[in-house]
Coordinates of C-alpha atoms in Angstrom, one line a residue:
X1 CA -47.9 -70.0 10.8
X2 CA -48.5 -70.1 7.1
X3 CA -48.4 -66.1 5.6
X4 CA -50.8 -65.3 3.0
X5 CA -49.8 -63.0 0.3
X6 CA -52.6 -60.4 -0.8
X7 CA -53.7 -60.9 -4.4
X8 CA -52.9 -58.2 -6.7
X9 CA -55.9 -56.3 -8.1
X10 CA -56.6 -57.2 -11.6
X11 CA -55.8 -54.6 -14.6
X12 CA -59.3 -54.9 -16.4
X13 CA -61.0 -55.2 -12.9
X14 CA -64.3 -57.3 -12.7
X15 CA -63.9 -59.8 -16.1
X16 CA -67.7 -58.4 -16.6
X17 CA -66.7 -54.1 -16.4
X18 CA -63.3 -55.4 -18.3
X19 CA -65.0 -56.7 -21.0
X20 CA -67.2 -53.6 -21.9
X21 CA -64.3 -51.6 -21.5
X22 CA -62.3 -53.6 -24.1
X23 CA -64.8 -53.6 -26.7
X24 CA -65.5 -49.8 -26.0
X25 CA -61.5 -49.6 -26.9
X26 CA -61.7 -51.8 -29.9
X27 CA -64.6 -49.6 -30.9
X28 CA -62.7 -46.2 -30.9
X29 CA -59.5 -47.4 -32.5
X30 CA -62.1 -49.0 -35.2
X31 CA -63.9 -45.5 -35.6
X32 CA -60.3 -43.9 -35.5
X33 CA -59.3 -46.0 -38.9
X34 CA -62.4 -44.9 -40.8
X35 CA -61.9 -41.4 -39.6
X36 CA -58.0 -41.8 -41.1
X37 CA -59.7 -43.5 -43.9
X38 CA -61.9 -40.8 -44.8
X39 CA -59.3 -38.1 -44.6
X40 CA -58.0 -39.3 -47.6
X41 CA -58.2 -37.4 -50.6
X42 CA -60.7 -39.3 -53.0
X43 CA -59.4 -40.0 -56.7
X44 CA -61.3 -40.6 -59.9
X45 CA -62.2 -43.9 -60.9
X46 CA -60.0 -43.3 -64.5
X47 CA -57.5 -41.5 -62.6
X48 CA -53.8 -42.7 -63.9
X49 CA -55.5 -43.9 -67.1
X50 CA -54.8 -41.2 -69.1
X51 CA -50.8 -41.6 -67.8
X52 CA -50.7 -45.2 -69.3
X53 CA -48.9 -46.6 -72.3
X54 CA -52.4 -46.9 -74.2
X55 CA -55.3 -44.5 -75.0
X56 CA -58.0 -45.2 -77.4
X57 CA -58.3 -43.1 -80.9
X58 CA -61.2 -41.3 -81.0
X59 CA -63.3 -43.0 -83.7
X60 CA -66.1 -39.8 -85.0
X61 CA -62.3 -38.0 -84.7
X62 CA -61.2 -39.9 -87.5
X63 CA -64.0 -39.8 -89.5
X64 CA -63.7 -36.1 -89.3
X65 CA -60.3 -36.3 -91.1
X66 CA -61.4 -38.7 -93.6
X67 CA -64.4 -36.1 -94.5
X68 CA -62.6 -33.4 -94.6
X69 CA -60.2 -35.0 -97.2
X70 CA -63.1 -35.9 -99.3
X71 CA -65.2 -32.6 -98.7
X72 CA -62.9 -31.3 -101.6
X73 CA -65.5 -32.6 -104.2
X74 CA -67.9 -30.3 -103.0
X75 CA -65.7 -27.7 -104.7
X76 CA -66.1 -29.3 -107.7
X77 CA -69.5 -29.5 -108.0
X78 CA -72.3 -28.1 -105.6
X79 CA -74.2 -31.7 -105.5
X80 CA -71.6 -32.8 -102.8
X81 CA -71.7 -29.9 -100.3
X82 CA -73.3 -32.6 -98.1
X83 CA -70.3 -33.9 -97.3
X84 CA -68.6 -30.7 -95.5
X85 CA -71.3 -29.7 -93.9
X86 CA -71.7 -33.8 -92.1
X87 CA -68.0 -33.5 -91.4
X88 CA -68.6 -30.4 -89.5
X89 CA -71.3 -31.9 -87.6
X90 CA -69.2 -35.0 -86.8
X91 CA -66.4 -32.9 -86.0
X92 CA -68.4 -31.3 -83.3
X93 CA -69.3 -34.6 -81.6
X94 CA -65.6 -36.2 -82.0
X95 CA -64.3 -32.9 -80.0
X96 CA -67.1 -33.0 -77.0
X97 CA -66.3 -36.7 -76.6
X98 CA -62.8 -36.1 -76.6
X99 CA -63.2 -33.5 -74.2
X100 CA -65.4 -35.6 -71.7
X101 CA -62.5 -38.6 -71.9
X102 CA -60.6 -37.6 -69.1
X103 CA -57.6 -38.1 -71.4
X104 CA -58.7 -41.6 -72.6
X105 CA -59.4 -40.8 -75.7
X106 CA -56.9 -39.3 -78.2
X107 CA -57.3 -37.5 -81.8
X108 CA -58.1 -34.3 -81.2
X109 CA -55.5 -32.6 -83.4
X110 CA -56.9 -34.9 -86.3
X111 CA -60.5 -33.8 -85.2
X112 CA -59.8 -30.2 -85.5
X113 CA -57.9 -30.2 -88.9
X114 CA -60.7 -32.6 -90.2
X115 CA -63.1 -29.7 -89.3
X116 CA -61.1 -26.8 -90.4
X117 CA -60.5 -28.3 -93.6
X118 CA -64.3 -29.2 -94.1
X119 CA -65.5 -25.5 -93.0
X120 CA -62.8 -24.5 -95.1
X121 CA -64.6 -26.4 -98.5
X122 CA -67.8 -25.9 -97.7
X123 CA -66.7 -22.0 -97.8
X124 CA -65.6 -22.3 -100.7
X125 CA -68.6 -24.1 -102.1
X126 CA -71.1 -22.0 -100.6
X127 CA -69.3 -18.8 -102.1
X128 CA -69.1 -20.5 -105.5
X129 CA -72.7 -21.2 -105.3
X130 CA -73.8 -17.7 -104.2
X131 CA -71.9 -16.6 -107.1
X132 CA -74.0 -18.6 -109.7
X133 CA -77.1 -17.6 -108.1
X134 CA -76.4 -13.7 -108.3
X135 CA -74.9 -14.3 -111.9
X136 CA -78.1 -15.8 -112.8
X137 CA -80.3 -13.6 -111.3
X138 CA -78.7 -10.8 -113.7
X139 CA -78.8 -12.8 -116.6
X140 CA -82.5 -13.4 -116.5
X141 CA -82.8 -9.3 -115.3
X142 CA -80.6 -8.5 -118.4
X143 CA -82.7 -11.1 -120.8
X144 CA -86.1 -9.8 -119.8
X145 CA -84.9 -6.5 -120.9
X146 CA -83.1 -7.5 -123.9
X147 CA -86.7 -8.8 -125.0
X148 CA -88.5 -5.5 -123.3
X149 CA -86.5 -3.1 -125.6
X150 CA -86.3 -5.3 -128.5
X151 CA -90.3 -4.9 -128.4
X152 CA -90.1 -1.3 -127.5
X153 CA -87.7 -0.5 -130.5
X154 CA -89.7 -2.4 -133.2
X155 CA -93.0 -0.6 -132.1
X156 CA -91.4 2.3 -133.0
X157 CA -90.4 1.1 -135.9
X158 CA -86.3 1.7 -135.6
X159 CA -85.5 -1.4 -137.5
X160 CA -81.6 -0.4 -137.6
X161 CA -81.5 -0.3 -133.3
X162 CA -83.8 -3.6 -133.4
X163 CA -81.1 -5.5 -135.7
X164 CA -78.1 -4.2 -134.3
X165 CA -79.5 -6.2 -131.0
X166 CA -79.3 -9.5 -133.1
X167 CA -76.3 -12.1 -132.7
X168 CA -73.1 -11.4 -135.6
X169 CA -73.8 -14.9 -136.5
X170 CA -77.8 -14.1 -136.9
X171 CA -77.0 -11.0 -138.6
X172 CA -74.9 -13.1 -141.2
X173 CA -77.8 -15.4 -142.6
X174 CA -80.2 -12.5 -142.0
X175 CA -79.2 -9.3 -143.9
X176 CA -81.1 -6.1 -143.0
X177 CA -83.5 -6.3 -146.0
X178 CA -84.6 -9.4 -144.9
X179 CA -85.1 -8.4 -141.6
X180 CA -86.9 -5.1 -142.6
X181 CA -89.0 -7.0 -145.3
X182 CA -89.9 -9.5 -142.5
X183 CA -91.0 -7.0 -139.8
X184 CA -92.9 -4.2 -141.9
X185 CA -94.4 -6.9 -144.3
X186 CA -95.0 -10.3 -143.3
X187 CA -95.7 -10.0 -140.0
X188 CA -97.2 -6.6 -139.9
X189 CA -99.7 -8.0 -142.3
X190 CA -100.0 -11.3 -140.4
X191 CA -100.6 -10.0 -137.2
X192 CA -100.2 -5.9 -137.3
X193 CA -97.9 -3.2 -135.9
X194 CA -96.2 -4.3 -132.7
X195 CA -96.9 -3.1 -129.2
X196 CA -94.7 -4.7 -126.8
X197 CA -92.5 -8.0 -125.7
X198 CA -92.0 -9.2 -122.9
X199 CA -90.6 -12.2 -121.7
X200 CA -91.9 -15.4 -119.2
X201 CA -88.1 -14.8 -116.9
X202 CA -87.7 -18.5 -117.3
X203 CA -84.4 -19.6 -118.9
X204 CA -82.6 -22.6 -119.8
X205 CA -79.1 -21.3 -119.0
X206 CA -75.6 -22.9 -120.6
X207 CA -71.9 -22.7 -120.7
X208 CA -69.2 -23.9 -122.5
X209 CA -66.9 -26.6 -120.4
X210 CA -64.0 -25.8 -122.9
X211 CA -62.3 -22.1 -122.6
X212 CA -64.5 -20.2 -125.0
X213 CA -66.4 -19.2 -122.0
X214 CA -69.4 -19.1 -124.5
X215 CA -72.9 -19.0 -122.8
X216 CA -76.3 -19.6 -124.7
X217 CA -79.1 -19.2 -123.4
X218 CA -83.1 -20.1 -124.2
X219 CA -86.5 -18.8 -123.6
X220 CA -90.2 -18.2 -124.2
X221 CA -91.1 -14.7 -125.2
X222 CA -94.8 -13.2 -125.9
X223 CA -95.3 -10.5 -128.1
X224 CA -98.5 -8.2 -128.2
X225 CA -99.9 -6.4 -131.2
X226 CA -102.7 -3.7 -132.3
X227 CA -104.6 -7.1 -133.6
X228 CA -103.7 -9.1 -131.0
X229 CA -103.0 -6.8 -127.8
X230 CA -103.4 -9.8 -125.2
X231 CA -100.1 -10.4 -123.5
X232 CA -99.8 -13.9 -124.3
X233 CA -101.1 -14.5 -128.0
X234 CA -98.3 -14.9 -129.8
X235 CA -95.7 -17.2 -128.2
X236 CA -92.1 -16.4 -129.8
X237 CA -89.0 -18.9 -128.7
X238 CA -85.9 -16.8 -128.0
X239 CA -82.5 -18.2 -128.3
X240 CA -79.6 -16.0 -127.1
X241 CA -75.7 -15.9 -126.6
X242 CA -73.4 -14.0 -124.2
X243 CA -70.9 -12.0 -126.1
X244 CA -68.5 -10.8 -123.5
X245 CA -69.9 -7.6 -123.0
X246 CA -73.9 -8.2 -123.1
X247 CA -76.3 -10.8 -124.2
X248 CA -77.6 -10.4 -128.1
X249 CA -80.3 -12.3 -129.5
X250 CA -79.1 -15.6 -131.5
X251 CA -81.9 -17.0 -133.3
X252 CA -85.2 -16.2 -133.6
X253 CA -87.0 -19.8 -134.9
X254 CA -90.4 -19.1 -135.4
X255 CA -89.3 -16.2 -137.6
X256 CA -86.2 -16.9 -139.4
X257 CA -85.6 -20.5 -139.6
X258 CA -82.6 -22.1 -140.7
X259 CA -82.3 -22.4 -144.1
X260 CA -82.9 -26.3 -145.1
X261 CA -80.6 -26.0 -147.9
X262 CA -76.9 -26.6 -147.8
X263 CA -74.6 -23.8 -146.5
X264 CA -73.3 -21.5 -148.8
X265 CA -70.0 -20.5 -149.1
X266 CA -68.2 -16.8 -148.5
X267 CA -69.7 -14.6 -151.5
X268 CA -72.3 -17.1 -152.5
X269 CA -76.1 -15.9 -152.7
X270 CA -77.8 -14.7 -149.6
X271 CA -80.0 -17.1 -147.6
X272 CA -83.5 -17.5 -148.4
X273 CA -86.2 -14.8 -146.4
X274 CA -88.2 -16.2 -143.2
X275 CA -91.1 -18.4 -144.1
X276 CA -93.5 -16.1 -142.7
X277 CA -94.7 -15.3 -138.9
X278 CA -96.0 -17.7 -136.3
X279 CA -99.4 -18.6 -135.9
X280 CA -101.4 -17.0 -132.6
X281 CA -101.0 -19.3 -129.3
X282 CA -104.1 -20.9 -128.0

């Protein structure tokens, strides 16, 4: 009698429940690796670039430095100050770049002493010119009231205080008589007693580039008489020079030209008297 052995079940079942379950497996241990996947810590794309052998120079870095080496000329004359004052911007930019690199991007020790040094110039330049402003505004204050009391001393007729306000160097081609002869005679007759001066506060301002530190200066002054009391008839150039101390009147053209013959010598005769007072301005 032939004995027939029972088949053992199968592991997976029926093939078509086997099948479902297998690919229900596959499906987990797929959703298990993205799951691993995702528990990892995510990195930056540049990460390990700033690490490497090579990182790129900051170009607006460099052109800071560069600047700031040239922003000296803008202590050497005012006209440049341009130059500082674009380094600083271009500093600025070089340094935010620098900062947003993520450590690709080197220079920033270059950026910053490129920007020191052109805040540094521009200081300098801006405090030089701050200083010529304020030194001219009290040169023209000082002028329009050389001119005020020059006027207010010859209506009064103190013709010593009037000349001792003149230049040495006028004084020496214009002695006191002639100064005194000028005032009370020609142009008191010309024109009559004066009332006032004053000046227009415009002036062509000098110096010296040699170290006499000597300063002239130029400008337009009106002077008003009893026949002529407008303000503005009679137009009188002023020419003046610094002498250390004060500003002093150097020439007076209209009134006491120079002298078209040749220059005399110490102890020679005494210049020739002014050719006689300025016609009224129209």
């Amino acid at each position: 009698m032939t004995e027939t052995r029972p088949t053992p079940p199968s592991p997976t079942g029926d093939p078509a429940t086997g099948g479902a379950q297998g690919a229900a497996q596959s499906a987990e241990r797929g959703e298990g690796h993205l799951d691993n996947l995702a528990r990892l810590h995510r990195m930056s794309r540049t990460a390990g670039l700033g690490s490497t052998d090579y990182a790129a120079v900051n170009v607006p870095a460099v052109m800071t430095i560069i600047i700031g080496a040239a922003s000296v000329l803008a202590v050497i004359t005012p006209i440049f100050l341009f130059i500082p004052v674009a380094g600083v911007v271009i500093g600025i930019i070089a340094l935010r770049q620098l900062r947003a690199s993520n450590g690709t991007q080197t220079g920033t020790t270059i950026a910053v002493i490129g920007l020191l040094a052109c805040l540094g110039f521009s200081a300098v330049s801006g405090y030089k010119v701050l200083s010529e402003l304020r030194r001219e505004a009290r040169d023209k204050q000082q002028l329009d009231g050389l001119v005020e009391r020059f006027g207010a001393t010859l209506s009064q007729d103190k013709i010593d205080d009037a000349y001792q306000m003149l230049d040495g160097r006028l004084r020496e081609r214009v002695t006191k008589p002639i100064f005194e002869q000028f005032i009370r005679g020609q142009y008191v007759a010309a024109f009559g007693p004066i009332k006032s001066m004053k000046a227009t506060g415009i002036y062509e301002i000098q110096e010296a580039t040699d170290d006499t530190g000597m300063r002239m200066a130029a400008g337009v002054g009106f002077v008003s008489t009893e026949r002529f009391p407008s303000e503005r008839a009679l137009r009188t150039n002023f020419v003046y020079r610094w002498s250390g101390e004060d500003w002093k009147i150097f020439n007076l053209p209209e009134w006491f030209p120079p002298s078209k013959e040749p220059a005399q010598t110490p102890g020679g005769p005494p210049p020739t008297g002014p050719q006689g007072p300025p016609a009224p301005a129209r």
